Coordinates of C-alpha atoms in Angstrom, one line a residue:
Chain A
L1 CA -6.0 14.9 -7.3
N2 CA -9.3 13.0 -7.1
Y3 CA -7.3 9.9 -8.2
V4 CA -4.9 10.3 -5.3
F5 CA -7.8 10.9 -2.9
E6 CA -9.5 7.7 -4.2
I7 CA -6.4 5.6 -3.7
A8 CA -5.9 7.1 -0.2
F9 CA -9.5 6.3 0.6
Q10 CA -9.1 2.7 -0.3
L11 CA -5.9 2.5 1.6
C12 CA -7.5 3.7 4.8
I13 CA -10.4 1.3 4.4
Y14 CA -8.2 -1.7 3.7
A15 CA -5.8 -0.7 6.5
S16 CA -8.8 -0.7 8.9
V17 CA -10.0 -4.1 7.7
L18 CA -6.5 -5.5 8.0
I19 CA -6.3 -4.1 11.6
S20 CA -9.5 -5.9 12.3
L21 CA -8.2 -9.1 10.8
D22 CA -5.1 -8.7 12.9
F23 CA -7.2 -9.1 16.1
I24 CA -8.1 -12.6 14.9
L25 CA -5.0 -13.7 13.0
G26 CA -2.3 -11.7 14.6
K27 CA -3.3 -11.3 18.3
A28 CA -5.4 -14.4 18.7
G29 CA -3.5 -16.5 16.2
L30 CA -6.6 -17.8 14.4
L31 CA -6.5 -18.1 10.7
S32 CA -9.9 -16.9 9.4
A33 CA -10.8 -16.8 5.7
A34 CA -14.1 -15.0 6.2
Q35 CA -13.2 -11.4 6.9
A36 CA -14.4 -10.2 3.5
A37 CA -17.8 -11.6 4.4
V38 CA -17.9 -9.6 7.6
Y39 CA -16.7 -6.5 5.7
G40 CA -19.4 -7.2 3.2
T41 CA -22.1 -7.7 5.8
G42 CA -21.4 -4.1 7.0
A43 CA -21.6 -2.8 3.4
Y44 CA -24.8 -4.7 2.6
V45 CA -26.6 -3.8 5.8
S46 CA -25.7 -0.1 5.3
G47 CA -26.7 -0.3 1.6
I48 CA -30.0 -2.0 2.3
V49 CA -30.8 0.5 5.1
A50 CA -30.1 3.4 2.7
I51 CA -32.1 2.0 -0.2
H52 CA -35.1 0.4 1.5
S53 CA -35.6 2.8 4.4
G54 CA -33.7 5.9 3.5
G55 CA -31.6 5.6 6.6
G56 CA -28.8 8.1 7.1
F57 CA -25.1 7.6 7.5
F58 CA -25.1 7.1 11.3
M59 CA -28.0 4.8 11.2
G60 CA -26.3 2.7 8.5
L61 CA -23.0 2.7 10.4
G62 CA -24.7 1.7 13.7
L63 CA -26.6 -1.1 12.2
A64 CA -23.6 -2.3 10.2
V65 CA -21.5 -2.4 13.4
I66 CA -24.2 -4.3 15.2
A67 CA -24.4 -6.8 12.3
G68 CA -20.7 -7.2 12.3
A69 CA -20.7 -7.7 16.1
L70 CA -23.4 -10.4 15.8
F71 CA -22.0 -12.2 12.6
S72 CA -18.5 -12.7 13.9
P73 CA -19.4 -14.5 17.2
L74 CA -21.6 -16.8 15.1
L75 CA -18.5 -17.6 13.1
A76 CA -16.5 -17.9 16.2
Y77 CA -19.0 -20.3 17.8
V78 CA -18.5 -22.8 15.1
S79 CA -14.9 -22.1 14.4
L80 CA -13.7 -22.4 17.9
R81 CA -15.1 -25.9 18.1
V82 CA -12.6 -27.3 15.7
S83 CA -8.8 -27.4 15.6
D84 CA -6.9 -24.3 14.5
E85 CA -6.1 -25.8 11.1
A86 CA -9.7 -26.8 10.4
L87 CA -10.8 -23.3 11.5
V88 CA -9.6 -21.8 8.2
L89 CA -11.8 -24.4 6.3
V90 CA -14.8 -23.7 8.5
S91 CA -14.4 -19.9 8.0
L92 CA -14.0 -20.6 4.3
A93 CA -17.3 -22.5 4.3
F94 CA -18.9 -19.5 6.1
Q95 CA -17.5 -17.2 3.5
L96 CA -18.8 -19.3 0.6
I97 CA -22.3 -19.7 2.2
W98 CA -22.4 -15.9 2.7
S99 CA -21.4 -15.3 -0.9
E100 CA -24.0 -17.8 -2.2
L101 CA -26.7 -16.2 0.0
V102 CA -25.9 -12.7 -1.2
V103 CA -26.0 -13.9 -4.9
N104 CA -29.2 -15.9 -4.4
L105 CA -31.3 -13.5 -2.2
A106 CA -31.5 -11.1 -5.1
D107 CA -34.7 -9.3 -3.9
L108 CA -32.8 -8.0 -0.9
T109 CA -29.2 -7.8 -2.1
G110 CA -29.6 -7.2 -5.8
G111 CA -28.1 -10.6 -6.5
P112 CA -25.0 -10.8 -8.8
M113 CA -25.7 -7.3 -10.2
G114 CA -25.3 -5.8 -6.7
L115 CA -27.0 -2.9 -5.0
R116 CA -27.1 0.4 -6.9
G117 CA -28.1 3.9 -5.8
I118 CA -26.9 3.9 -2.2
T119 CA -27.5 7.5 -1.4
N120 CA -26.3 9.8 1.4
S121 CA -27.8 12.7 3.0
G122 CA -24.3 13.9 4.1
V123 CA -22.9 14.4 7.6
F124 CA -22.3 17.8 9.1
G125 CA -22.5 19.3 5.7
L126 CA -19.8 16.9 4.4
S127 CA -20.6 14.3 1.7
I128 CA -18.9 10.9 1.9
D129 CA -19.6 10.1 -1.8
N130 CA -17.0 12.4 -3.2
P131 CA -13.2 11.6 -3.1
G132 CA -12.3 14.4 -0.6
G133 CA -15.2 13.8 1.8
G134 CA -14.7 10.0 1.6
L135 CA -11.0 10.4 2.4
I136 CA -11.8 12.5 5.5
F137 CA -14.3 9.9 6.8
A138 CA -12.0 7.0 6.0
S139 CA -9.0 8.8 7.7
I140 CA -11.0 9.4 10.9
F141 CA -12.2 5.8 10.9
L142 CA -8.6 4.6 10.4
A143 CA -7.4 6.8 13.2
V144 CA -10.1 5.5 15.5
T145 CA -9.3 1.9 14.5
L146 CA -5.6 2.5 15.2
L147 CA -6.4 4.0 18.6
V148 CA -8.6 1.0 19.5
S149 CA -5.8 -1.3 18.4
A150 CA -3.3 0.5 20.5
K151 CA -5.5 0.7 23.6
T152 CA -6.4 -3.0 23.2
E153 CA -2.8 -4.0 22.9
A154 CA -2.0 -2.4 26.2
S155 CA -5.1 -3.6 28.0
P156 CA -5.7 -6.8 30.1
F157 CA -7.9 -8.0 27.2
G158 CA -5.0 -7.6 24.7
R159 CA -2.6 -9.5 27.0
A160 CA -5.2 -12.2 27.6
L161 CA -5.7 -12.5 23.9
R162 CA -2.0 -13.1 23.3
A163 CA -1.8 -15.5 26.2
A164 CA -4.7 -17.5 24.6
R165 CA -2.8 -17.6 21.3
E166 CA 0.3 -19.0 23.0
S167 CA -1.3 -21.3 25.5
A168 CA -4.9 -21.9 26.3
E169 CA -3.8 -24.1 29.3
F170 CA -1.9 -21.2 30.8
L171 CA -4.8 -18.9 30.4
A172 CA -7.1 -21.4 32.0
A173 CA -4.7 -21.7 34.9
C174 CA -5.1 -17.9 35.3
G175 CA -8.9 -18.4 35.6
K176 CA -9.8 -17.1 32.1
E177 CA -11.5 -18.9 29.3
S178 CA -9.6 -18.7 26.0
I179 CA -12.7 -19.4 23.9
K180 CA -14.6 -16.5 25.5
I181 CA -11.7 -14.2 24.9
K182 CA -11.2 -15.4 21.3
A183 CA -15.0 -14.9 20.6
Q184 CA -14.6 -11.3 21.9
A185 CA -11.8 -10.8 19.5
F186 CA -14.0 -12.0 16.7
S187 CA -16.7 -9.6 17.8
L188 CA -14.4 -6.6 18.0
A189 CA -12.9 -7.5 14.6
G190 CA -16.4 -7.8 13.2
M191 CA -17.4 -4.4 14.4
I192 CA -14.4 -2.7 12.8
A193 CA -14.6 -4.6 9.5
A194 CA -18.4 -4.0 9.2
G195 CA -17.9 -0.3 9.9
A196 CA -15.3 -0.1 7.2
G197 CA -17.8 -1.9 4.9
C198 CA -20.4 0.7 5.6
L199 CA -18.0 3.5 4.7
Y200 CA -17.1 1.7 1.5
A201 CA -20.7 1.3 0.5
R202 CA -21.7 4.8 1.3
H203 CA -18.7 6.2 -0.6
A204 CA -19.0 4.0 -3.7
G205 CA -22.8 4.1 -3.9
Y206 CA -22.7 0.7 -5.5
I207 CA -21.7 -2.7 -4.1
S208 CA -21.6 -6.2 -5.6
P209 CA -20.8 -9.7 -4.2
G210 CA -17.5 -9.7 -6.2
S211 CA -16.0 -7.1 -3.8
F212 CA -16.5 -9.4 -0.8
D213 CA -15.8 -12.8 -2.1
L214 CA -13.4 -15.6 -1.0
G215 CA -10.6 -14.2 -3.2
E216 CA -10.9 -10.9 -1.3
S217 CA -10.7 -12.7 2.0
I218 CA -7.6 -14.5 0.9
R219 CA -6.0 -11.3 -0.4
M220 CA -6.6 -9.8 3.0
V221 CA -5.0 -12.7 4.8
T222 CA -2.1 -12.6 2.4
A223 CA -1.6 -8.9 2.7
L224 CA -1.6 -9.1 6.5
I225 CA 0.9 -11.9 6.5
L226 CA 3.1 -9.9 4.1
G227 CA 2.8 -6.7 6.3
G228 CA 3.3 -8.6 9.5
L229 CA 1.1 -9.9 12.3
D230 CA 0.5 -8.5 15.7
S231 CA 1.9 -5.1 14.9
R232 CA 0.6 -1.6 14.2
K233 CA 2.7 -1.1 11.1
G234 CA 2.0 -4.5 9.6
P235 CA -1.7 -4.0 8.5
V236 CA -0.9 -0.6 7.1
A237 CA 2.1 -2.0 5.1
G238 CA -0.1 -4.9 3.9
A239 CA -2.8 -2.4 2.7
V240 CA -0.1 -0.5 0.9
V241 CA 0.9 -3.7 -1.0
L242 CA -2.7 -4.7 -1.6
I243 CA -3.7 -1.3 -3.1
G244 CA -0.3 -0.3 -4.5
L245 CA 0.5 -3.4 -6.5
P246 CA -2.5 -3.2 -9.0
E247 CA -1.8 0.5 -9.4
A248 CA 1.9 -0.1 -10.0
L249 CA 0.9 -2.6 -12.7
R250 CA -1.4 -0.1 -14.2
F251 CA 1.4 2.4 -14.5
L252 CA 3.4 -0.2 -16.3
G253 CA 0.8 -0.3 -18.9
L254 CA -0.9 -3.5 -17.8
S255 CA -4.6 -3.6 -17.3
G256 CA -7.6 -5.9 -17.7
P257 CA -7.7 -9.6 -17.0
L258 CA -4.0 -10.2 -17.8
A259 CA -2.9 -7.6 -15.2
A260 CA -5.3 -9.1 -12.7
N261 CA -3.7 -12.5 -13.3
L262 CA -0.2 -11.1 -13.1
N263 CA -1.2 -9.3 -9.9
Q264 CA -2.2 -12.6 -8.4
V265 CA 1.0 -14.3 -9.6
I266 CA 3.1 -11.6 -7.9
Y267 CA 1.0 -11.9 -4.7
A268 CA 1.4 -15.6 -4.6
A269 CA 5.1 -15.5 -5.3
I270 CA 5.7 -12.9 -2.6
L271 CA 3.6 -14.9 -0.2
I272 CA 5.6 -18.1 -0.8
A273 CA 8.9 -16.2 -0.5
I274 CA 7.8 -14.6 2.7
L275 CA 6.6 -18.0 4.2
I276 CA 10.0 -19.5 3.3
A277 CA 12.4 -16.7 4.1
R278 CA 10.6 -14.3 6.5
P279 CA 7.6 -16.0 8.3
K280 CA 7.0 -12.8 10.4
G281 CA 6.4 -10.6 7.3
L282 CA 7.8 -7.1 7.0
W283 CA 7.0 -5.8 10.5
G284 CA 5.4 -8.6 12.3
R285 CA 6.0 -9.7 15.9
Y286 CA 4.4 -13.1 15.4
A287 CA 4.5 -15.8 12.8
I288 CA 1.5 -18.0 12.3
K289 CA 2.2 -21.5 13.5
Chain B
V1 CA -38.9 -43.5 -10.6
P2 CA -36.9 -42.5 -13.7
D3 CA -36.2 -39.1 -12.2
R4 CA -34.8 -40.7 -9.0
V5 CA -32.7 -43.1 -11.1
Q6 CA -31.4 -40.1 -13.1
L7 CA -30.6 -38.2 -9.9
L8 CA -28.8 -41.2 -8.6
L9 CA -26.8 -41.8 -11.8
N10 CA -25.9 -38.1 -12.0
G11 CA -24.8 -38.2 -8.4
L12 CA -22.7 -41.3 -8.9
V13 CA -21.0 -39.9 -12.0
T14 CA -20.1 -36.5 -10.4
G15 CA -19.4 -38.3 -7.1
S16 CA -16.7 -40.4 -8.7
G17 CA -14.9 -37.3 -9.7
L18 CA -15.3 -35.7 -6.3
A19 CA -14.1 -38.9 -4.7
L20 CA -10.9 -38.7 -6.6
V21 CA -10.3 -35.1 -5.3
S22 CA -11.3 -35.9 -1.7
G23 CA -9.2 -39.1 -1.9
S24 CA -6.2 -37.0 -3.1
L25 CA -6.7 -34.5 -0.2
H26 CA -7.0 -37.4 2.2
L27 CA -3.7 -38.9 1.1
V28 CA -1.8 -35.7 1.8
R29 CA -3.7 -35.0 5.0
S30 CA -3.0 -38.6 6.2
C31 CA 0.6 -38.7 5.5
N32 CA 1.9 -35.2 5.4
G33 CA -0.5 -33.8 8.0
F34 CA -2.2 -30.8 6.2
F35 CA -5.0 -29.7 3.8
D36 CA -3.2 -29.4 0.5
L37 CA -4.9 -26.7 -1.6
T38 CA -2.4 -27.2 -4.5
V39 CA -4.7 -30.1 -5.4
A40 CA -7.0 -27.5 -7.0
G41 CA -4.1 -26.3 -9.1
L42 CA -3.0 -29.8 -10.1
F43 CA -6.5 -30.5 -11.2
T44 CA -6.4 -27.6 -13.6
V45 CA -2.9 -28.3 -14.8
A46 CA -3.8 -31.9 -15.8
A47 CA -6.9 -30.7 -17.6
Y48 CA -5.1 -28.1 -19.6
V49 CA -2.2 -30.3 -20.5
A50 CA -4.7 -32.9 -21.7
Y51 CA -6.4 -30.2 -23.7
S52 CA -3.0 -29.2 -25.3
I53 CA -2.3 -32.8 -26.2
S54 CA -5.7 -33.3 -27.6
T55 CA -5.4 -30.1 -29.7
V56 CA -2.0 -31.3 -31.1
C57 CA -2.8 -35.0 -31.5
G58 CA -6.4 -34.9 -32.7
D59 CA -8.1 -38.3 -32.9
R60 CA -5.6 -40.1 -30.8
W61 CA -6.2 -37.7 -27.9
L62 CA -8.0 -39.8 -25.3
V63 CA -5.3 -42.2 -24.0
L64 CA -2.5 -39.8 -24.7
A65 CA -4.3 -36.9 -23.1
V66 CA -5.2 -38.7 -20.0
V67 CA -1.8 -40.2 -19.5
G68 CA 0.0 -36.9 -20.3
G69 CA -2.3 -34.9 -18.1
V70 CA -1.8 -37.2 -15.1
L71 CA 1.9 -37.3 -15.6
A72 CA 2.1 -33.5 -15.7
A73 CA 0.1 -33.2 -12.5
A74 CA 2.3 -35.8 -10.8
S75 CA 5.4 -34.0 -11.9
V76 CA 4.2 -30.6 -10.8
G77 CA 3.0 -32.1 -7.5
Y78 CA 6.5 -33.7 -7.0
L79 CA 8.2 -30.4 -7.7
I80 CA 6.0 -28.4 -5.4
D81 CA 6.4 -30.9 -2.6
G82 CA 10.2 -30.8 -3.0
A83 CA 10.7 -27.1 -3.5
L84 CA 8.1 -25.8 -1.1
F85 CA 6.5 -28.2 1.4
R86 CA 9.7 -30.3 2.2
R87 CA 11.5 -27.0 3.0
L88 CA 8.7 -25.8 5.3
R89 CA 8.4 -29.3 6.9
G90 CA 12.1 -29.2 7.6
R91 CA 11.5 -26.0 9.6
R92 CA 8.7 -27.8 11.4
A93 CA 6.0 -25.6 10.0
S94 CA 2.5 -26.3 11.2
G95 CA -0.4 -27.4 9.1
G96 CA -1.6 -23.8 9.1
I97 CA 1.6 -22.6 7.4
L98 CA 1.5 -25.5 4.9
L99 CA -2.1 -24.7 4.1
V100 CA -1.3 -21.0 3.4
A101 CA 1.7 -22.1 1.3
G102 CA -0.5 -24.5 -0.6
W103 CA -3.0 -21.6 -1.2
G104 CA -0.1 -19.5 -2.6
A105 CA 1.1 -22.4 -4.8
Y106 CA -2.5 -22.9 -6.1
Q107 CA -2.9 -19.1 -6.8
L108 CA 0.4 -19.2 -8.7
I109 CA -0.7 -22.2 -10.8
E110 CA -4.2 -20.9 -11.5
N111 CA -3.0 -17.5 -12.6
L112 CA -0.2 -18.9 -14.7
V113 CA -2.6 -21.1 -16.5
A114 CA -4.9 -18.0 -17.1
V115 CA -1.9 -16.1 -18.4
I116 CA -0.9 -18.9 -20.8
F117 CA -4.3 -20.1 -21.9
G118 CA -6.5 -17.0 -21.3
Q119 CA -9.6 -16.7 -19.2
D120 CA -12.0 -18.0 -21.8
T121 CA -13.4 -21.5 -21.4
V122 CA -12.2 -24.2 -23.7
S123 CA -13.4 -27.7 -24.5
L124 CA -11.5 -30.9 -24.1
T125 CA -14.0 -33.0 -26.0
S126 CA -15.2 -30.8 -28.8
A127 CA -14.2 -33.3 -31.4
V128 CA -16.1 -36.2 -29.8
T129 CA -19.8 -36.8 -30.0
P130 CA -20.6 -39.2 -27.2
S131 CA -23.4 -41.7 -27.6
V132 CA -26.3 -41.7 -25.1
V133 CA -26.9 -44.9 -23.1
S134 CA -30.2 -45.7 -21.4
L135 CA -30.0 -47.3 -17.9
L136 CA -33.3 -48.1 -16.1
G137 CA -35.0 -45.3 -17.8
A138 CA -32.3 -42.8 -17.1
R139 CA -29.7 -41.5 -19.6
V140 CA -26.0 -41.1 -19.4
T141 CA -23.4 -40.5 -22.1
S142 CA -20.7 -43.0 -23.0
L143 CA -18.1 -40.4 -21.8
N144 CA -19.8 -40.3 -18.4
L145 CA -19.5 -44.1 -18.2
V146 CA -15.8 -44.0 -19.2
S147 CA -15.2 -41.3 -16.5
F148 CA -17.1 -43.3 -13.9
F149 CA -15.1 -46.5 -14.5
L150 CA -11.8 -44.7 -14.7
A151 CA -12.5 -42.9 -11.5
C152 CA -13.6 -46.1 -9.7
S153 CA -10.5 -47.9 -10.9
A154 CA -8.3 -45.2 -9.6
I155 CA -10.1 -45.2 -6.2
L156 CA -9.7 -49.0 -6.0
A157 CA -6.0 -48.7 -6.9
S158 CA -5.7 -46.1 -4.1
L159 CA -7.4 -48.3 -1.6
L160 CA -4.9 -51.1 -2.5
F161 CA -2.1 -48.6 -2.5
M162 CA -3.0 -47.6 1.1
H163 CA -3.3 -51.2 2.2
G164 CA -1.0 -53.1 4.6
K165 CA 2.6 -52.1 5.3
R166 CA 2.5 -48.9 3.3
S167 CA -0.5 -47.7 5.3
L168 CA 1.5 -48.4 8.5
R169 CA 4.4 -46.4 7.1
F170 CA 2.2 -43.5 6.2
R171 CA 0.7 -43.5 9.7
C172 CA 4.1 -43.6 11.3
V173 CA 5.3 -40.6 9.2
A174 CA 2.1 -38.7 9.9
G175 CA 2.2 -39.4 13.6
D176 CA 5.9 -38.7 14.4
P177 CA 8.3 -38.1 11.4
E178 CA 11.4 -38.1 13.7
L179 CA 10.5 -41.4 15.3
A180 CA 9.7 -42.9 11.9
A181 CA 13.1 -41.8 10.7
V182 CA 14.7 -43.4 13.7
R183 CA 12.9 -46.6 12.8
G184 CA 14.5 -46.6 9.4
I185 CA 11.5 -45.3 7.4
P186 CA 12.6 -42.9 4.5
V187 CA 10.4 -40.1 5.6
D188 CA 11.0 -37.7 2.7
R189 CA 10.5 -40.5 0.2
V190 CA 7.2 -41.6 1.8
Q191 CA 5.9 -38.0 1.9
S192 CA 6.9 -37.4 -1.7
L193 CA 5.2 -40.7 -2.7
A194 CA 2.0 -39.5 -1.0
A195 CA 2.2 -36.1 -2.7
V196 CA 2.8 -37.7 -6.2
W197 CA 0.0 -40.2 -5.8
A198 CA -2.4 -37.5 -4.6
A199 CA -1.4 -35.2 -7.5
S200 CA -2.1 -38.1 -9.9
L201 CA -5.6 -38.6 -8.5
A202 CA -6.3 -34.8 -8.6
G203 CA -5.0 -34.7 -12.2
L204 CA -7.2 -37.6 -13.3
A205 CA -10.2 -35.8 -11.6
G206 CA -9.4 -32.7 -13.6
I207 CA -9.3 -34.5 -16.9
L208 CA -12.5 -36.4 -16.2
Q209 CA -14.3 -33.2 -15.3
G210 CA -12.9 -31.6 -18.4
M211 CA -14.4 -34.4 -20.5
D212 CA -17.8 -33.5 -19.1
S213 CA -17.7 -29.7 -19.1
Q214 CA -15.7 -26.7 -20.2
L215 CA -12.2 -26.0 -18.9
S216 CA -11.4 -22.7 -17.1
P217 CA -8.4 -21.7 -15.0
R218 CA -10.6 -21.6 -11.9
M219 CA -12.1 -25.0 -12.5
G220 CA -10.2 -26.8 -9.7
F221 CA -11.2 -24.6 -6.9
D222 CA -14.8 -25.5 -6.5
S223 CA -14.0 -29.2 -6.7
A224 CA -11.3 -28.8 -4.1
L225 CA -13.7 -27.1 -1.8
N226 CA -16.3 -29.8 -2.2
G227 CA -13.5 -32.3 -1.7
I228 CA -12.5 -30.7 1.5
A229 CA -16.1 -30.9 2.7
A230 CA -16.2 -34.6 1.9
L231 CA -12.8 -35.1 3.6
L232 CA -13.9 -33.4 6.8
I233 CA -17.2 -35.3 6.9
G234 CA -15.8 -38.7 6.1
Q235 CA -12.2 -38.8 7.4
T236 CA -13.1 -40.6 10.6
Y237 CA -13.6 -43.8 8.5
G238 CA -10.4 -43.5 6.4
L239 CA -10.2 -43.4 2.7
G240 CA -13.4 -45.5 2.3
G241 CA -15.3 -43.0 4.5
V242 CA -14.0 -40.0 2.5
V243 CA -15.0 -41.7 -0.8
G244 CA -18.4 -42.5 0.6
A245 CA -18.9 -38.9 1.8
A246 CA -18.0 -37.7 -1.7
F247 CA -20.6 -39.9 -3.3
G248 CA -23.1 -38.9 -0.6
L249 CA -22.5 -35.2 -1.1
S250 CA -22.8 -35.4 -4.8
I251 CA -26.1 -37.2 -4.6
V252 CA -27.4 -34.6 -2.1
Q253 CA -26.3 -31.9 -4.5
Q254 CA -28.3 -33.5 -7.3
V255 CA -31.4 -33.7 -5.1
V256 CA -31.0 -30.1 -3.9
A257 CA -30.6 -28.9 -7.5
W258 CA -33.7 -30.9 -8.5
M259 CA -35.8 -29.6 -5.6
F260 CA -34.6 -26.0 -5.1
G261 CA -32.5 -25.1 -8.1
S262 CA -28.8 -25.5 -9.0
Q263 CA -27.9 -22.2 -7.3
W264 CA -28.3 -23.9 -3.9
Q265 CA -26.0 -26.9 -4.6
N266 CA -22.9 -25.4 -3.1
V267 CA -24.7 -24.0 -0.1
S268 CA -26.1 -27.4 0.7
V269 CA -22.6 -28.9 0.8
F270 CA -21.3 -26.3 3.2
V271 CA -24.3 -26.3 5.4
L272 CA -23.9 -30.1 5.7
L273 CA -20.3 -29.6 6.5
L274 CA -21.1 -27.0 9.2
L275 CA -23.7 -29.3 10.7
A276 CA -21.2 -32.2 10.7
L277 CA -18.7 -30.1 12.5
L278 CA -21.2 -28.8 15.0
V279 CA -22.4 -32.2 15.8
R280 CA -19.0 -33.9 16.1
G281 CA -16.9 -30.9 17.2
V282 CA -13.2 -31.0 17.9
R283 CA -12.6 -34.7 18.0
Q284 CA -13.0 -35.5 14.4
T285 CA -11.1 -32.5 12.9
G286 CA -8.4 -31.8 15.4
G287 CA -5.0 -33.3 15.9
T288 CA -2.6 -34.6 13.3
A289 CA -3.2 -37.3 10.8
A290 CA -4.1 -40.0 13.4
G291 CA -7.2 -41.1 11.5
R292 CA -7.5 -44.5 9.9
L293 CA -6.1 -44.6 6.4
A294 CA -7.9 -47.4 4.6

């Protein structure tokens, strides 16, 4: 049962992160390859707070969300100065700088070995670091994220975001600045992803740079494109593929580096097939242009 | 002074390899209008094919391995362009879609190489003991010199390749493929030619790097990232600018490694890239491939 809870926990966390990415990629139409860095920022801020100052869960979550809200607009400020196509490369540069900093600032982050011993005092008598407790926290977080996504979709901000995606000129004619709206989308996405990172760090008790590297960012983008952009089902479907595929390979008796490589081969083949045959993914309402 | 000469020489040697990668990216960007990440995979394919040839042929490896590796990269590049990118271009896919597709193709290649050859590093030049040459108090190996001259020859050939009427054709295809077709330019052939030439450059870069260090399935990715940085920094001034940026970045990396440690080499490249983008903004990175070619 613990195994099922653990898988369900990861599913909820990834679904939340993919929903956050959908604000940028799906709703705003901006291809960012730095979402794992934002997710990792939340995890590291929360972990550092727990280890160095003994901060509790809510303190860690609050600071992680603030860090995510601040990090993303920084990315947005640079990214929105370049063309959409170059944006992915700028965000990629951000992701790589982030990873290098986490590895090199070892005194603070633990370096390549990561942060160990992220402890929790528990919340309302419930501990996040066991599979059952973690799943409850992650489910609540996913529910809140889905609610935010649904509310945003129906709000003037959500409509403006889609309008910015389709035509910045049209939005300007309506008296709104597309850059400002896109920066707000980055900020909202950063808060959600960093919050998910905090939950992950508090649950696992250990984090390392490998969990938030460029490959992870790309896997997130791939999973979201597979699931479908600008829809509620898409990110969840993408998370199911992202978490389910390695587990399926494990059940087939494949594990270790070979399974990881086969996993990537299958992802890549599916991605190419989707791009050629079904650009909107499984449940998407929008295809990246 | 010898330290500075050594840094400069190291920068020139690594810069020549990076110039091949950034030149390859520039060719595809200029003619086909997108950042082609399959370059990273073709880099790896060529190195591993060269390794396979050198393992089988023993002493006669050098020429055969280089030619075989470059031909393999060119063939795979041609196949990917025909099977994937041409199909997407036919649907008028944007640079973003092509970039994601290129990432998918790169992942496919990298992981297939890992499945076939394993994750462990292998050496292309284990049977060769290069002699050390002294230049102005600095030291380089004979393999470094061979790499440098091969890379510079390929860059010169690319500059000639992109010169004159062909450059105009590339520009026409990049600017408006439909209009180019109306004017009688064989668009698919021109785009395939650019893809094959770019794949050959990437393949040569992979082999040259393999001669200097160990091969691993992921070896192409870091080079491609640095190549993209050089491309974004230097593309305003055509292929010459991109090549110059590649040499400049490599020298900066050597200086940063000397002053602060090698762990900050990659950070320095991407910080420079971000600074360049911040200073120049949209103008230099936006739009299609309207930049000068050579």
